[in-house]
Each structure stands twice: as C-alpha cells, then as structure tokens.
Coordinates of C-alpha atoms and ligand atoms in Angstrom, one line a residue:
M1 CA -11.4 16.3 29.4
S2 CA -12.6 13.6 27.4
A3 CA -13.4 13.1 23.7
H4 CA -17.1 12.3 22.5
I5 CA -17.8 10.3 19.5
R6 CA -21.3 9.1 18.2
V7 CA -21.4 6.3 15.7
D8 CA -24.3 6.6 13.0
R9 CA -25.4 3.3 12.0
S10 CA -27.9 4.2 9.8
T11 CA -25.9 5.7 7.0
P12 CA -23.1 3.9 6.1
I13 CA -20.5 5.8 3.9
A14 CA -19.3 2.8 1.5
P15 CA -18.5 -1.1 2.0
V16 CA -15.5 -2.1 2.9
A17 CA -13.5 -2.5 -0.2
S18 CA -10.9 -5.7 0.7
R19 CA -8.3 -4.2 -1.9
L20 CA -8.1 -1.0 0.2
F21 CA -5.4 -4.1 2.2
G22 CA -3.1 -4.0 -0.9
S23 CA 0.7 -4.2 -0.5
F24 CA 3.5 -4.0 -3.2
V25 CA 6.4 -6.4 -4.1
E26 CA 9.0 -4.0 -6.5
H27 CA 12.3 -5.5 -7.6
M28 CA 14.0 -3.4 -5.3
G29 CA 16.4 -4.0 -2.6
R30 CA 15.5 -6.7 -0.9
S31 CA 11.6 -7.1 -1.1
V32 CA 12.4 -10.4 -3.8
Y33 CA 15.8 -11.4 -3.7
T34 CA 16.3 -12.6 0.0
G35 CA 13.0 -11.2 0.8
I36 CA 10.1 -13.6 -0.4
Y37 CA 12.4 -15.4 -2.4
E38 CA 15.5 -17.3 -1.3
P39 CA 16.2 -20.8 -2.5
T40 CA 18.9 -21.4 -0.2
H41 CA 17.1 -20.1 3.1
P42 CA 16.5 -23.3 5.5
T43 CA 12.6 -22.4 5.4
A44 CA 13.0 -22.3 1.4
L45 CA 10.2 -24.3 -0.3
P46 CA 10.9 -26.1 -3.6
N47 CA 10.1 -23.4 -5.8
G48 CA 12.8 -21.1 -3.9
F49 CA 10.2 -19.0 -1.8
R50 CA 10.6 -18.5 1.7
A51 CA 8.1 -20.3 4.0
D52 CA 8.8 -18.2 6.8
V53 CA 8.1 -15.0 4.7
L54 CA 5.2 -16.6 3.5
E55 CA 3.8 -17.4 6.6
L56 CA 4.0 -13.7 7.7
V57 CA 2.4 -12.3 4.8
K58 CA -0.7 -14.7 5.4
E59 CA -0.7 -13.2 8.9
L60 CA -0.2 -9.7 7.6
G61 CA -3.7 -10.2 5.2
P62 CA -2.9 -8.4 2.1
S63 CA -5.5 -8.6 -0.7
I64 CA -3.5 -7.3 -3.8
I65 CA -0.1 -6.9 -4.6
R66 CA 0.9 -4.5 -6.9
Y67 CA 4.4 -5.5 -8.9
P68 CA 6.8 -5.3 -10.0
G69 CA 7.3 -1.7 -9.5
G70 CA 7.4 1.2 -8.9
N71 CA 10.3 3.1 -10.4
F72 CA 11.9 -0.4 -11.4
V73 CA 9.0 -1.0 -14.1
S74 CA 9.7 2.0 -15.9
G75 CA 12.7 0.6 -17.2
F76 CA 11.7 -3.3 -17.1
R77 CA 11.7 -5.8 -20.3
W78 CA 8.7 -7.8 -19.3
E79 CA 10.0 -10.8 -21.8
D80 CA 13.3 -10.8 -19.7
S81 CA 11.3 -12.1 -16.4
V82 CA 10.2 -15.3 -18.5
G83 CA 10.9 -18.4 -20.4
P84 CA 13.8 -20.8 -19.0
R85 CA 15.8 -19.5 -16.3
A86 CA 19.3 -20.3 -17.6
E87 CA 18.3 -18.2 -20.9
R88 CA 16.8 -14.8 -18.9
P89 CA 19.4 -11.8 -19.2
V90 CA 20.9 -10.3 -16.8
R91 CA 20.1 -6.4 -16.6
L92 CA 21.2 -3.4 -15.3
D93 CA 18.3 -1.7 -13.2
A94 CA 18.9 2.3 -13.4
A95 CA 16.0 3.3 -11.4
W96 CA 17.9 1.3 -8.0
H97 CA 21.2 1.0 -9.4
S98 CA 20.9 -2.5 -9.4
V99 CA 21.5 -5.7 -11.3
E100 CA 18.4 -7.6 -12.2
T101 CA 19.0 -11.3 -12.6
N102 CA 15.6 -11.8 -13.7
E103 CA 15.4 -15.1 -11.5
V104 CA 12.0 -14.4 -10.4
G105 CA 9.6 -13.1 -13.0
L106 CA 6.2 -13.4 -13.9
H107 CA 5.6 -17.3 -13.6
E108 CA 7.3 -17.2 -10.3
F109 CA 5.8 -14.5 -9.0
A110 CA 2.6 -15.5 -9.7
E111 CA 2.8 -18.7 -8.1
W112 CA 4.1 -17.4 -4.8
A113 CA 0.7 -14.9 -5.4
E114 CA -1.5 -17.9 -5.6
L115 CA 0.6 -19.5 -2.3
A116 CA 0.0 -16.2 -0.7
G117 CA -3.7 -16.0 -1.6
V118 CA -3.4 -12.4 -2.9
E119 CA -4.4 -10.7 -6.4
I120 CA -2.0 -9.8 -8.8
M121 CA -2.1 -5.6 -9.7
Q122 CA 0.3 -5.7 -12.6
A123 CA 2.1 -2.5 -14.0
V124 CA 3.6 -1.8 -17.5
N125 CA 6.7 -0.2 -18.3
L126 CA 4.9 3.4 -20.1
G127 CA 8.7 4.9 -19.4
T128 CA 11.2 3.3 -21.8
R129 CA 8.3 1.4 -23.6
G130 CA 4.7 2.0 -24.5
L131 CA 1.4 0.6 -26.1
E132 CA 2.8 -2.2 -28.3
D133 CA 4.4 -3.6 -24.7
A134 CA 1.6 -2.8 -22.5
A135 CA -0.6 -5.2 -25.0
A136 CA 2.0 -7.8 -25.6
L137 CA 1.9 -8.5 -22.0
L138 CA -1.5 -8.3 -21.7
E139 CA -2.4 -10.9 -24.0
Y140 CA 0.8 -13.1 -23.1
T141 CA -0.8 -12.6 -19.4
N142 CA -4.6 -13.0 -20.0
H143 CA -5.2 -14.6 -23.4
R144 CA -6.6 -18.3 -23.7
G145 CA -4.4 -19.5 -26.4
G146 CA -3.6 -19.4 -30.1
T147 CA -1.5 -16.9 -30.4
A148 CA 2.2 -16.5 -30.5
L149 CA 2.2 -14.7 -27.0
A150 CA -0.3 -17.0 -25.5
E151 CA 1.1 -20.0 -26.7
Q152 CA 4.5 -18.6 -25.4
R153 CA 3.2 -18.6 -22.0
R154 CA 1.9 -21.9 -22.1
A155 CA 5.2 -23.5 -23.4
N156 CA 6.3 -21.7 -20.8
G157 CA 4.5 -23.6 -18.4
R158 CA 1.4 -22.0 -17.7
D159 CA -1.4 -23.4 -19.6
E160 CA -4.4 -21.5 -18.5
P161 CA -4.1 -17.4 -18.6
F162 CA -2.9 -15.6 -15.2
G163 CA -6.1 -13.4 -15.2
V164 CA -4.6 -10.6 -14.1
T165 CA -7.7 -8.2 -13.3
V166 CA -5.6 -4.4 -12.4
W167 CA -3.2 -2.9 -14.6
C168 CA -1.3 0.3 -13.8
L169 CA -0.5 2.4 -16.3
G170 CA 3.0 3.1 -15.5
N171 CA 4.4 4.4 -12.1
E172 CA 5.0 8.1 -11.0
M173 CA 5.4 9.7 -14.7
D174 CA 5.5 13.0 -13.3
G175 CA 8.4 12.9 -11.4
P176 CA 11.7 13.8 -12.9
W177 CA 13.2 10.9 -10.9
Q178 CA 11.2 8.3 -13.4
I179 CA 13.0 6.6 -16.3
G180 CA 10.9 8.3 -19.1
H181 CA 9.7 11.0 -17.1
K182 CA 6.7 13.1 -18.9
T183 CA 4.7 16.1 -19.2
A184 CA 0.8 15.5 -18.1
E185 CA 0.2 16.1 -22.0
E186 CA 2.4 13.3 -23.1
Y187 CA 1.5 11.0 -20.3
G188 CA -2.4 11.6 -21.0
R189 CA -2.0 10.9 -24.7
I190 CA 0.3 7.6 -23.9
A191 CA -2.0 6.6 -20.8
V192 CA -5.3 6.5 -23.1
E193 CA -4.1 4.6 -26.3
S194 CA -2.3 2.2 -24.2
G195 CA -5.8 1.8 -22.4
R196 CA -8.0 1.8 -25.3
L197 CA -5.7 -0.7 -26.8
M198 CA -5.4 -3.3 -23.6
K199 CA -9.1 -2.9 -23.2
W200 CA -9.9 -3.9 -26.8
I201 CA -7.6 -6.9 -25.9
D202 CA -9.4 -8.0 -22.8
P203 CA -12.4 -5.8 -21.9
S204 CA -12.7 -7.4 -18.4
I205 CA -9.5 -5.6 -17.3
E206 CA -9.3 -2.4 -14.9
L207 CA -7.0 0.2 -15.6
V208 CA -5.2 2.7 -13.0
A209 CA -3.6 5.8 -14.3
A210 CA -0.7 7.3 -12.8
G211 CA -1.3 10.5 -10.9
S212 CA 0.6 12.4 -8.8
S213 CA 4.0 10.7 -6.7
N214 CA 2.8 13.1 -3.7
S215 CA 0.5 15.8 -3.0
E216 CA 3.5 18.2 -2.6
M217 CA 4.5 17.9 -6.4
P218 CA 3.6 21.7 -7.4
S219 CA 1.6 20.0 -10.3
F220 CA -0.7 18.0 -7.9
G221 CA -4.2 18.4 -9.3
S222 CA -3.1 19.7 -12.4
W223 CA -1.5 16.9 -13.6
E224 CA -4.6 14.6 -12.4
R225 CA -6.6 17.0 -14.6
T226 CA -5.2 16.8 -18.0
V227 CA -4.2 13.3 -17.5
L228 CA -8.0 12.7 -17.2
E229 CA -8.9 15.1 -19.7
H230 CA -6.8 12.7 -22.0
S231 CA -8.0 9.3 -20.2
A232 CA -11.2 9.6 -17.9
E233 CA -13.2 7.6 -20.7
V234 CA -10.7 4.3 -20.7
V235 CA -9.4 4.3 -16.9
D236 CA -11.4 2.9 -14.0
H237 CA -8.9 4.2 -11.3
I238 CA -6.4 7.1 -10.7
S239 CA -3.5 6.6 -8.1
L240 CA -2.1 8.8 -5.6
H241 CA 1.1 8.0 -3.9
A242 CA 1.5 9.5 -0.1
Y243 CA 4.6 8.7 2.1
F244 CA 5.0 10.5 5.5
E245 CA 7.7 11.0 8.0
E246 CA 8.5 12.7 11.1
R247 CA 11.0 15.6 10.2
D248 CA 12.8 17.6 12.5
G249 CA 11.4 16.2 15.2
D250 CA 7.9 17.6 14.8
A251 CA 6.1 14.3 15.9
A252 CA 2.7 16.5 16.3
S253 CA 2.8 17.2 12.5
F254 CA 3.8 13.6 11.7
L255 CA 0.9 12.2 14.1
A256 CA -1.4 14.2 12.1
S257 CA -0.4 12.8 8.7
A258 CA -3.8 11.4 8.1
V259 CA -5.4 15.2 8.0
E260 CA -2.9 15.4 4.8
L261 CA -3.5 12.3 3.3
D262 CA -7.8 13.3 3.8
R263 CA -6.9 16.3 2.0
A264 CA -5.2 15.0 -0.7
I265 CA -8.2 12.4 -1.2
A266 CA -10.6 15.4 -1.6
T267 CA -8.4 17.3 -4.1
M268 CA -8.0 14.4 -6.2
A269 CA -11.9 13.8 -5.7
S270 CA -12.4 17.1 -6.8
V271 CA -10.6 16.8 -10.0
I272 CA -12.2 13.7 -10.8
D273 CA -15.5 14.8 -10.2
E274 CA -15.2 18.3 -12.3
T275 CA -13.6 16.0 -14.9
L276 CA -16.2 13.1 -15.4
A277 CA -19.1 16.0 -15.6
A278 CA -16.8 18.5 -17.9
Q279 CA -17.0 15.5 -20.5
G280 CA -20.5 14.1 -19.9
L281 CA -19.1 10.9 -18.5
D282 CA -21.7 8.9 -16.5
K283 CA -19.0 6.7 -14.8
T284 CA -16.9 6.7 -11.5
I285 CA -13.2 6.4 -11.2
G286 CA -12.0 5.8 -8.0
I287 CA -8.4 6.6 -6.2
S288 CA -5.8 4.1 -5.7
V289 CA -3.5 5.1 -3.3
D290 CA -1.1 2.4 -4.4
E291 CA 1.9 3.4 -2.6
W292 CA 1.3 5.0 1.2
N293 CA 3.3 4.3 4.1
V294 CA 5.9 6.0 6.7
W295 CA 8.7 6.5 4.5
Y296 CA 12.0 8.3 5.9
L297 CA 12.9 10.1 2.5
E298 CA 15.5 12.5 4.1
R299 CA 17.1 9.5 5.5
F300 CA 17.2 8.1 2.2
N301 CA 18.6 11.4 0.3
A302 CA 20.9 11.4 3.0
V303 CA 22.4 8.1 3.8
D304 CA 20.7 5.2 1.4
K305 CA 21.1 6.9 -1.9
E306 CA 24.7 6.6 -1.4
P307 CA 25.6 3.3 -2.4
L308 CA 23.4 3.7 -5.4
L309 CA 26.0 6.7 -6.1
T310 CA 29.2 4.8 -5.8
G311 CA 29.4 3.3 -9.0
V312 CA 29.0 0.0 -8.0
W313 CA 26.0 -2.1 -9.2
A314 CA 25.0 -4.8 -7.1
E315 CA 22.5 -7.7 -6.9
H316 CA 19.7 -6.9 -4.4
P317 CA 21.7 -4.2 -2.4
R318 CA 20.0 -3.1 1.1
I319 CA 17.6 0.0 -0.1
I320 CA 15.5 1.6 2.6
E321 CA 15.4 -0.8 5.5
D322 CA 13.7 1.5 7.2
E323 CA 12.9 0.5 11.0
Y324 CA 9.9 1.6 12.3
S325 CA 8.6 2.6 15.5
V326 CA 5.9 2.7 17.7
T327 CA 5.5 6.3 16.8
D328 CA 5.5 5.4 13.1
A329 CA 3.0 2.1 14.2
V330 CA 0.3 4.8 15.5
V331 CA 0.8 7.1 12.2
V332 CA 0.5 3.9 9.9
G333 CA -2.6 3.0 12.1
S334 CA -4.0 6.4 11.4
L335 CA -3.8 6.2 7.5
L336 CA -5.6 3.4 7.9
I337 CA -8.3 5.2 9.5
S338 CA -8.2 7.7 6.8
L339 CA -8.1 5.0 3.9
L340 CA -11.5 3.7 5.4
R341 CA -13.0 6.9 6.1
N342 CA -12.4 7.6 2.4
S343 CA -14.1 4.5 1.1
D344 CA -16.4 6.3 -0.8
R345 CA -13.6 7.5 -3.1
V346 CA -10.9 5.0 -2.4
S347 CA -11.0 1.9 -4.3
M348 CA -7.9 0.3 -3.7
A349 CA -4.4 1.0 -1.3
N350 CA -1.0 -0.6 -1.3
L351 CA 1.0 -0.1 1.7
A352 CA 4.3 0.3 -0.1
Q353 CA 6.1 -2.4 0.2
L354 CA 5.8 -5.7 1.5
V355 CA 9.3 -7.4 2.8
N356 CA 12.4 -5.4 3.7
V357 CA 11.8 -2.0 1.5
I358 CA 9.7 0.2 3.8
A359 CA 7.7 -2.7 4.9
P360 CA 6.1 -4.2 7.5
I361 CA 7.8 -7.6 7.5
R362 CA 12.2 -7.8 7.7
S363 CA 13.6 -11.1 6.9
E364 CA 17.8 -11.5 6.8
P365 CA 19.5 -13.5 4.1
N366 CA 20.0 -17.1 5.8
G367 CA 18.5 -15.5 9.0
P368 CA 15.3 -14.7 10.7
A369 CA 12.1 -13.1 9.6
W370 CA 9.8 -10.8 11.6
R371 CA 7.3 -8.3 12.4
Q372 CA 8.0 -4.7 12.4
T373 CA 5.8 -2.7 14.7
T374 CA 4.0 -1.3 11.7
F375 CA 2.9 -5.3 10.8
Y376 CA 0.1 -4.7 13.8
P377 CA -2.1 -2.1 12.4
F378 CA -1.9 -3.4 9.2
S379 CA -2.7 -6.8 10.0
L380 CA -5.5 -6.2 12.7
T381 CA -7.3 -3.9 10.5
A382 CA -7.1 -5.9 7.5
A383 CA -8.6 -9.0 9.7
A384 CA -11.5 -7.0 11.1
A385 CA -12.5 -4.1 8.9
R386 CA -15.6 -6.1 7.1
G387 CA -18.9 -5.1 6.4
D388 CA -19.7 -1.1 5.7
V389 CA -17.9 1.9 7.3
L390 CA -19.9 4.1 9.2
S391 CA -20.0 7.6 9.5
M392 CA -19.1 9.3 13.2
K393 CA -19.2 12.5 14.9
I394 CA -15.9 13.4 16.8
D395 CA -16.1 16.0 19.4
S396 CA -12.2 16.3 20.8
E397 CA -9.6 18.1 22.2
Q398 CA -7.1 19.8 19.7
V399 CA -3.6 19.5 19.3
P400 CA -1.9 22.5 17.1
T401 CA 0.6 21.3 14.6
S402 CA 2.7 23.3 12.1
R403 CA 2.0 21.6 9.1
S404 CA -1.7 20.9 9.5
G405 CA -3.0 23.8 11.6
D406 CA -5.1 22.2 14.5
V407 CA -6.5 18.6 14.3
D408 CA -8.3 16.2 16.6
Q409 CA -6.5 14.4 19.5
I410 CA -8.7 11.2 18.9
D411 CA -9.6 9.9 15.3
A412 CA -11.8 7.3 14.7
V413 CA -13.3 5.0 12.4
A414 CA -15.8 2.1 12.4
T415 CA -17.3 -0.6 10.4
A416 CA -20.0 -3.0 10.9
T417 CA -21.4 -6.3 9.6
E418 CA -24.4 -7.8 11.2
D419 CA -22.8 -9.1 14.1
E420 CA -20.0 -7.2 14.8
L421 CA -19.1 -3.3 15.1
V422 CA -15.4 -2.7 15.2
L423 CA -13.7 0.6 16.4
F424 CA -10.5 2.3 15.1
L425 CA -9.2 5.0 17.2
V426 CA -5.8 6.6 17.2
N427 CA -4.5 8.9 20.1
R428 CA -2.3 11.7 18.7
S429 CA -1.2 13.0 22.0
L430 CA 2.5 11.8 23.1
E431 CA 1.8 13.0 26.8
R432 CA -1.9 12.7 27.7
A433 CA -3.6 9.3 27.9
E434 CA -7.7 10.4 26.9
P435 CA -10.8 9.0 28.3
V436 CA -13.1 8.4 25.5
T437 CA -17.1 8.1 25.3
I438 CA -18.6 6.3 22.6
D439 CA -22.4 6.2 21.7
V440 CA -22.6 3.0 19.7
G441 CA -26.2 3.0 18.9
D442 CA -28.7 -0.1 20.4
G443 CA -27.8 -3.6 20.0
T444 CA -24.4 -3.5 21.2
T445 CA -24.4 -6.6 23.8
A446 CA -20.5 -7.1 24.5
V447 CA -17.0 -6.2 24.2
R448 CA -15.5 -9.0 21.8
S449 CA -11.8 -8.1 22.0
A450 CA -9.7 -4.6 22.7
S451 CA -6.2 -4.3 21.7
T452 CA -3.9 -1.4 21.4
I453 CA -0.4 -0.7 20.1
T454 CA 1.5 1.7 22.3
P455 CA 5.0 2.5 23.7
P456 CA 5.6 -0.7 25.8
V457 CA 6.6 -0.8 29.7
G458 CA 10.1 0.5 29.5
G459 CA 10.2 1.2 25.9
T460 CA 9.5 5.0 24.5
R461 CA 7.8 5.6 21.3
F462 CA 10.8 5.4 19.4
T463 CA 11.2 1.8 20.5
A464 CA 11.4 -0.5 17.5
N465 CA 11.3 -4.3 16.8
T466 CA 14.8 -5.8 15.8
A467 CA 16.3 -9.0 14.5
D468 CA 17.5 -9.3 18.3
R469 CA 13.9 -8.3 19.8
P470 CA 11.5 -8.9 17.5
E471 CA 9.0 -8.8 19.8
A472 CA 9.9 -5.2 21.6
V473 CA 6.3 -4.2 20.3
T474 CA 3.2 -5.9 20.0
P475 CA -0.2 -5.1 20.8
M476 CA -1.4 -5.4 24.4
P477 CA -4.5 -6.0 25.7
L478 CA -6.8 -2.6 26.1
T479 CA -8.2 -3.2 29.8
T480 CA -10.2 -0.1 30.2
V481 CA -13.1 -0.7 27.8
A482 CA -16.4 -0.9 29.4
L483 CA -20.1 -1.0 27.9
E484 CA -22.9 0.0 29.5
G485 CA -25.9 0.0 27.5
S486 CA -25.2 1.6 23.9
T487 CA -22.3 3.7 26.0
L488 CA -18.9 2.2 25.5
T489 CA -16.3 3.9 27.6
V490 CA -12.1 3.9 27.1
E491 CA -9.0 5.5 28.2
L492 CA -6.8 5.6 25.2
P493 CA -3.1 5.4 26.0
A494 CA -1.2 8.4 25.1
L495 CA 0.3 7.9 21.5
S496 CA -1.6 5.0 21.0
W497 CA -3.7 3.0 17.9
S498 CA -6.6 1.0 18.9
V499 CA -8.8 -1.5 17.9
I500 CA -12.1 -2.7 19.7
R501 CA -14.7 -5.4 18.6
L502 CA -18.1 -5.6 19.6
S503 CA -20.8 -8.0 19.2
L504 CA -23.9 -6.7 17.8
A505 CA -27.5 -7.7 18.5
G506 CA -27.5 -11.1 20.7
Q507 CA -24.7 -12.5 18.6
A508 CA -22.0 -12.1 21.5
Ligands
AHR1 O1 8.3 2.4 -2.8 C1 9.8 2.6 -3.2 C2 9.6 4.0 -4.5 O2 8.9 4.9 -4.0 C3 8.6 3.3 -5.6 O3 9.6 2.6 -6.8 C4 8.7 4.6 -6.1 O4 7.3 4.3 -7.1 C5 8.2 5.5 -5.0 O5 8.5 7.0 -5.7

C-alpha cells in the first residue's frame, strides 16, 4: 500500500506564527537552578548563566518563553525576586514542595532572555493574589518612569521598561491542585477585572486567559464558556494545556496523540466562536497552547511525587526529569504537525518545558548538557517552518487505536515561502515503512534536504539520549526521496518523523 498527499498551494491556512515555537521556564525542579543558571558551572558566564545550556537553547530556536510558572506562579510574590540579591527572602514553594531562594528573578531572567533572543511571556499570580499585584507587576515591568514602581525598577538597575507584551492571567485555575483553585465563575470575574486594569495601565499588552488544564477535565468546554462569558471583551488568547503519554504499552493510541490535540483545539475554537457571536464581539481570540509535551504523568504520580511528600523541603530537587525515547520524539513531531495545521486558531504554543523538567534539553550540575530526542523535531520545525501553512489532502491507510478510533497512518503538514516548500511527515506505524506519493505542485525544482528521526541502527523505539550516550538518537538523512516533475516520492521509515525541504521556482 502507499499513501497519497496533495499539497494545495493556492489556499493557505494561515501564516506561520513564530510564537508557535515557544517554550516554558518554570521555577520548578532544576529548570532554573542547575538548568539555565549555575554560577559555579565551568561554562558559567559572569552573570551565572550556563553558556553550554544557552547555546543549546539557541540551537533549539524557541521564540517566546513562558515564565515563571506554571503551578509555581500561583503562590509567587514577584517582589521577592527583585532588588539586591542578599536581601531577597527565601520562601517555601508549596506548589512543588521546594525552597525558592529567589536568586534568579525578573531582572536576571530578562537578561537571560535577551541573551537567548526570546520574548518573555509573563504569568501573574491569580492564586494567592489578585488585581492589585498583577497591576503592580505590570507597572514595575512596563511603565517608563516617574512612579514608585517604575522608579523601583530603575533603582534595581533596569532603566528602560522590560516591554513584556504577553501576559498570562494565572495558571490552570480549573485544577484542584492549583494554589487558589477557582470555580469558572470566580476565575472569569478575577480574569476580567485584572485584565481590564492591566490594559488600562498598558493598552499594548496581550492577555491570555487560563483555559482548561487538559481536555480530559470534566469541565473542558464549559470552563472556557464561562470564563469567556466574563472576559471575552478583554482577553486576546485563551490557553489550552495538553500533555500526552504512552499508557499500558498502547503505542498506537500514543502515536495518535495529535488527533486528540486536533479535537481539543476544534472544541475550544467552537466555544470561542459561539461566545464571541453571543456577545456580538467583532474580534478574534487565539488559542494559546502554552503547555504541551509528552509527560509521563503516571510515573510522576507513582515515583516523582514521593520526594515531594516526605516532608523534606529542598532547593531545586529533581522533579519530572523525563527521559525521552524515539517514540516520544515522533509524538512531539506529530504534535508540531497538529499545531501548524491549526495555525488559523492557535496563536501561540509553548513546549513545556525547556531544561531538565520534561524538557528537550538536559543538564547535570557541574556536568554536561545534551539534547533529548524531542529536541530535534522542535529545532528542525522551528528552523524550517516559514511563510504560510498550506492545506493538503491525505489518503492513507488507517491504524486502529483504542483511544482515538481509526487514524491516518501517515500525517503531514506543509509550509511555503516564495522559494521553499517544506513537508513535515509522520509515519505512525511501528512496523511498516510506507511509500508516500506527494503532489507538490508546479515549480518545485529540487530537494534541498531531507532528514528523519527513527530508531537508529542497533536501537529500538525506546532508545533515548543520556549523559553517557548523548547522541544515541540524532536526525538521519532520508535517502529515499525522489522528485520528478511535480511528484515527490518517499519511503517513510516505520515509526518516523521527517522533514523535507524543497526549492521552489528556479531558486535551487
Ligand atoms: O509543566 C509542569 C506543570 O504542569 C506546570 O507547573 C503546570 O501548569 C502543569 O500542570
């Protein structure tokens, strides 16, 4: 059998949004401390940030980083993290049962973000706090000068405003695990009031309301409806969080995770449309998938949580340092395909997280830093996806799954600029390599490059990159690609995610 794909270059879905390639740094586990920051590390820069990790972040290519949480933000007092370091208080972080030293705070993170070339997406605490503190943080961050808060920032060494545009109104407020968890009504009210006040202070900002923590929440859909009934007028985006894992060895369902993400996005989109129509509002509200990834939550609940419950409060304990396999990388690649395909609705997306905590980059204290398998689909997509996302028609064999029903064995998306067409493809079969014929349209002149993530020779679908074998899994050349006229043929290896870059119209 073979799959057939027809790329339609005449009707683009939407421009590729660079904010689709965001990530997330939370004050959690070793994300900050011994992750991006370790002043005693051999590669440490004078400001304490790890140069080896920074280089990997640049190579990964995120555009925007959500900060400082996550669950952490719902108990965070931002004032603790600014001013002279010696005077910053050490606090308990009840979200992760950890001790927060506040050695890294707003100013330091902004310095790092500048080095990394990323935009900051700042979250405010709507768990233990409310409008007054959200407004104060915004004034401290973005107001030029002449007020107590803006002058405090200047006295703390930052003359110019930080100019943060994107602000998250709290985090996962629908989850009972959240500090200051709220009903949809309660959260809708605090979101609209905080948001309104924040936009009065700085009308240039964009606000993200907290949507559902995952699409399996019993309130998924109704939470968004209620929250938007209150806040649609003031917010610009609403968040969706989406984590996936392989449960009970059901690889077929796991490999179809993108189908679940497509469905969750479609549900959110219809709630947004209905709410805007009901209120007669002529605006768009984007979906901010501001936490997504593979996360072995079952392992977290069984193993990782224990140290958090021993009663010991430690600084930056190891929490959810998941090690990612080839299978996980293929799923991450297919989730990126889903995000691109939904570019007309998804305004931002953040791979959660960036370093050590369910992350594409791992680092050891006083030791090496390396790329996990999931690093590659992200870095290759972030580097290649430009221009417009194109629609396509896919005819593929079906794979039966227990969670999502029958799904396409081959999934794909394409992007194009004036001189390049890029195809992103996944083969969800664990056993079958699949020949694929793709009608790429006229003017496609040459194959620029083609690479794939698939089990390496001598490896299995479980092979992972570790400190000892950091390059066990790397992208490999895809040698089965041939272009004849407007027809591209390729054999996709079993269990693979691939990217093929093609020159357009005489630009080879
Ligand atoms: O990314 C890890 C955690 O997952 C975040 O703190 C929280 O928002 C989500 O539940």
